[in-house]
Amino acid sequence: MGVWHIAGLGKSPRAVTVPLTCIYLLLKAAKKNEKARKFFELSGKETAEKKGEPEGIVLFTSEEIAQGELSELDIEITDIWFSTKGKILPKIIQRYISKLLEYLFGDEDISMPELYFVKVDPFNFDDCFPIIYATINAFGFGSGKELWGNVVAGTNQINASILISGTYSGAI
């Protein structure tokens, strides 16, 4: 049983990395602080030291962003904390999370979450909803997965699909 994060991804990786950074900072604090530990009390894995740890991240985005072919992204993106630079958003997110885990946890037993980038037409609700609903429903009850929805990133169509799918399935 693990926690899976569901989110949209636009042109800013920070909309995904900032909420995940908060989760990992809380996980680090939970190792020594009872109040932080209570945040994850009913969450995720069976063992106390693994509660709340992200197992996977599913990001719904355009084909261009998922493939790293976004031609209008002519500037390098640099994250503020680790100065991870690049133009290909999936690689930036992966490198950032890897550096964050190394920085916060070092050799402790915490694993890199699985990352999935799912192609949707980000401006077409009729395309987004069935794909996002099918994904969320697949993680639904009985799968042993806990879903956390992030509607900070992505387009309105992606976020509406996440919210409606989470409501219909009751999984988020």
Short mmCIF file of C-alpha atoms in Angstrom, two decimals:
data_model
loop_
_atom_site.label_atom_id
_atom_site.label_comp_id
_atom_site.label_asym_id
_atom_site.label_seq_id
_atom_site.Cartn_x
_atom_site.Cartn_y
_atom_site.Cartn_z
CA MET A 1 0.00 0.00 0.00
CA GLY A 2 1.44 3.37 -0.97
CA VAL A 3 0.57 6.98 -1.70
CA TRP A 4 0.22 8.06 -5.31
CA HIS A 5 0.15 11.73 -6.28
CA ILE A 6 -2.07 12.74 -9.20
CA ALA A 7 -1.51 16.17 -10.82
CA GLY A 8 -1.48 18.13 -14.01
CA LEU A 9 1.73 19.54 -15.45
CA GLY A 10 1.91 22.76 -17.41
CA LYS A 11 5.08 24.66 -18.28
CA SER A 12 6.26 25.08 -14.68
CA PRO A 13 7.76 22.10 -12.87
CA ARG A 14 7.57 24.09 -9.62
CA ALA A 15 3.82 23.57 -9.43
CA VAL A 16 4.62 19.87 -8.95
CA THR A 17 7.95 20.03 -7.08
CA VAL A 18 6.86 22.55 -4.43
CA PRO A 19 3.94 20.46 -3.06
CA LEU A 20 6.12 17.33 -3.15
CA THR A 21 8.89 19.19 -1.34
CA CYS A 22 6.41 20.04 1.41
CA ILE A 23 5.45 16.37 1.72
CA TYR A 24 9.10 15.25 1.93
CA LEU A 25 9.92 17.98 4.49
CA LEU A 26 6.99 16.76 6.61
CA LEU A 27 8.20 13.17 6.24
CA LYS A 28 11.63 14.22 7.46
CA ALA A 29 10.09 16.11 10.39
CA ALA A 30 7.86 13.12 11.21
CA LYS A 31 10.92 11.08 12.10
CA LYS A 32 11.45 13.26 15.21
CA ASN A 33 8.28 15.32 15.73
CA GLU A 34 4.99 13.91 17.01
CA LYS A 35 2.87 16.69 15.45
CA ALA A 36 4.39 16.04 12.01
CA ARG A 37 3.90 12.30 12.50
CA LYS A 38 0.17 12.87 13.17
CA PHE A 39 -0.19 14.36 9.67
CA PHE A 40 0.54 10.91 8.23
CA GLU A 41 -1.22 8.93 10.97
CA LEU A 42 -3.88 7.42 8.68
CA SER A 43 -1.81 7.44 5.54
CA GLY A 44 -0.21 4.94 3.23
CA LYS A 45 2.04 2.09 4.14
CA GLU A 46 1.57 -0.33 6.99
CA THR A 47 4.90 0.32 8.71
CA ALA A 48 5.07 3.48 10.79
CA GLU A 49 8.32 4.71 9.24
CA LYS A 50 6.90 4.47 5.68
CA LYS A 51 3.56 6.24 6.27
CA GLY A 52 2.92 8.98 3.72
CA GLU A 53 5.92 8.15 1.57
CA PRO A 54 5.08 8.77 -2.10
CA GLU A 55 5.18 5.54 -4.09
CA GLY A 56 4.36 7.15 -7.42
CA ILE A 57 3.47 10.34 -9.24
CA VAL A 58 1.16 10.48 -12.25
CA LEU A 59 1.32 13.75 -14.19
CA PHE A 60 -1.20 14.56 -16.90
CA THR A 61 0.28 16.83 -19.54
CA SER A 62 0.54 17.58 -23.24
CA GLU A 63 2.51 15.30 -25.54
CA GLU A 64 5.02 18.09 -26.18
CA ILE A 65 5.83 18.51 -22.50
CA ALA A 66 5.91 14.76 -21.79
CA GLN A 67 8.30 14.19 -24.70
CA GLY A 68 10.38 17.29 -23.95
CA GLU A 69 9.58 18.83 -27.32
CA LEU A 70 8.00 22.09 -26.18
CA SER A 71 9.45 24.46 -28.77
CA GLU A 72 8.22 27.62 -27.06
CA LEU A 73 10.21 26.75 -23.94
CA ASP A 74 13.40 28.41 -25.15
CA ILE A 75 14.74 29.24 -21.73
CA GLU A 76 16.43 26.96 -19.28
CA ILE A 77 14.44 26.33 -16.13
CA THR A 78 16.40 26.41 -12.88
CA ASP A 79 14.95 25.27 -9.60
CA ILE A 80 15.85 27.51 -6.70
CA TRP A 81 16.95 24.92 -4.17
CA PHE A 82 19.37 22.69 -6.09
CA SER A 83 19.91 24.75 -9.28
CA THR A 84 18.78 21.81 -11.42
CA LYS A 85 18.78 23.21 -14.94
CA GLY A 86 17.24 22.04 -18.17
CA LYS A 87 14.57 22.46 -20.80
CA ILE A 88 12.94 19.03 -20.57
CA LEU A 89 10.42 19.20 -17.73
CA PRO A 90 10.14 15.45 -16.98
CA LYS A 91 13.93 15.23 -16.55
CA ILE A 92 14.01 18.37 -14.39
CA ILE A 93 11.34 16.95 -12.07
CA GLN A 94 13.08 13.57 -11.83
CA ARG A 95 16.49 15.16 -11.09
CA TYR A 96 14.98 17.54 -8.54
CA ILE A 97 13.20 14.79 -6.58
CA SER A 98 16.34 12.65 -6.67
CA LYS A 99 18.46 15.51 -5.27
CA LEU A 100 15.79 16.38 -2.70
CA LEU A 101 15.69 12.80 -1.38
CA GLU A 102 19.48 12.64 -1.24
CA TYR A 103 19.65 15.99 0.58
CA LEU A 104 16.91 15.24 3.13
CA PHE A 105 17.37 11.52 3.72
CA GLY A 106 20.87 10.61 2.55
CA ASP A 107 21.30 6.87 3.03
CA GLU A 108 17.99 6.40 4.89
CA ASP A 109 15.51 3.88 3.53
CA ILE A 110 13.37 6.06 1.26
CA SER A 111 12.89 5.32 -2.40
CA MET A 112 12.46 7.43 -5.50
CA PRO A 113 8.77 7.44 -6.48
CA GLU A 114 7.76 6.04 -9.84
CA LEU A 115 7.07 8.87 -12.32
CA TYR A 116 4.50 8.59 -15.08
CA PHE A 117 3.65 11.25 -17.65
CA VAL A 118 0.28 10.67 -19.27
CA LYS A 119 -0.53 12.44 -22.52
CA VAL A 120 -3.79 14.38 -22.68
CA ASP A 121 -5.00 17.32 -24.72
CA PRO A 122 -4.73 19.81 -21.84
CA PHE A 123 -7.32 22.22 -23.30
CA ASN A 124 -9.96 19.62 -24.18
CA PHE A 125 -12.06 18.40 -21.25
CA ASP A 126 -13.61 15.67 -23.46
CA ASP A 127 -10.10 14.24 -23.92
CA CYS A 128 -8.84 14.81 -20.35
CA PHE A 129 -11.77 13.44 -18.38
CA PRO A 130 -11.98 9.86 -19.71
CA ILE A 131 -8.21 9.37 -19.45
CA ILE A 132 -7.93 10.85 -15.97
CA TYR A 133 -11.07 9.08 -14.72
CA ALA A 134 -9.82 5.71 -15.99
CA THR A 135 -6.46 6.27 -14.28
CA ILE A 136 -7.97 7.34 -10.96
CA ASN A 137 -10.58 4.57 -11.10
CA ALA A 138 -7.83 1.99 -11.70
CA PHE A 139 -6.20 3.16 -8.46
CA GLY A 140 -9.57 3.12 -6.70
CA PHE A 141 -10.77 1.04 -3.84
CA GLY A 142 -9.39 -2.44 -3.55
CA SER A 143 -6.06 -1.57 -5.17
CA GLY A 144 -4.41 -0.78 -1.84
CA LYS A 145 -3.34 2.63 -3.15
CA GLU A 146 -3.97 5.96 -1.52
CA LEU A 147 -4.42 8.89 -3.93
CA TRP A 148 -3.61 12.52 -3.26
CA GLY A 149 -4.80 14.99 -5.89
CA ASN A 150 -2.82 18.15 -6.64
CA VAL A 151 -4.78 20.78 -8.57
CA VAL A 152 -2.10 23.48 -8.41
CA ALA A 153 -0.51 22.59 -11.73
CA GLY A 154 -2.00 21.98 -15.16
CA THR A 155 -4.89 23.55 -17.01
CA ASN A 156 -8.44 24.09 -15.78
CA GLN A 157 -9.57 21.13 -17.93
CA ILE A 158 -7.02 18.80 -16.32
CA ASN A 159 -7.80 20.02 -12.80
CA ALA A 160 -11.57 19.79 -13.32
CA SER A 161 -11.08 16.23 -14.57
CA ILE A 162 -9.04 15.33 -11.48
CA LEU A 163 -11.62 16.85 -9.14
CA ILE A 164 -14.64 15.28 -10.86
CA SER A 165 -12.91 11.89 -11.23
CA GLY A 166 -11.91 11.94 -7.58
CA THR A 167 -15.48 12.75 -6.61
CA TYR A 168 -17.06 10.08 -8.83
CA SER A 169 -14.67 7.36 -7.76
CA GLY A 170 -14.28 8.47 -4.14
CA ALA A 171 -10.63 7.53 -4.48
CA ILE A 172 -8.92 10.87 -3.82
#
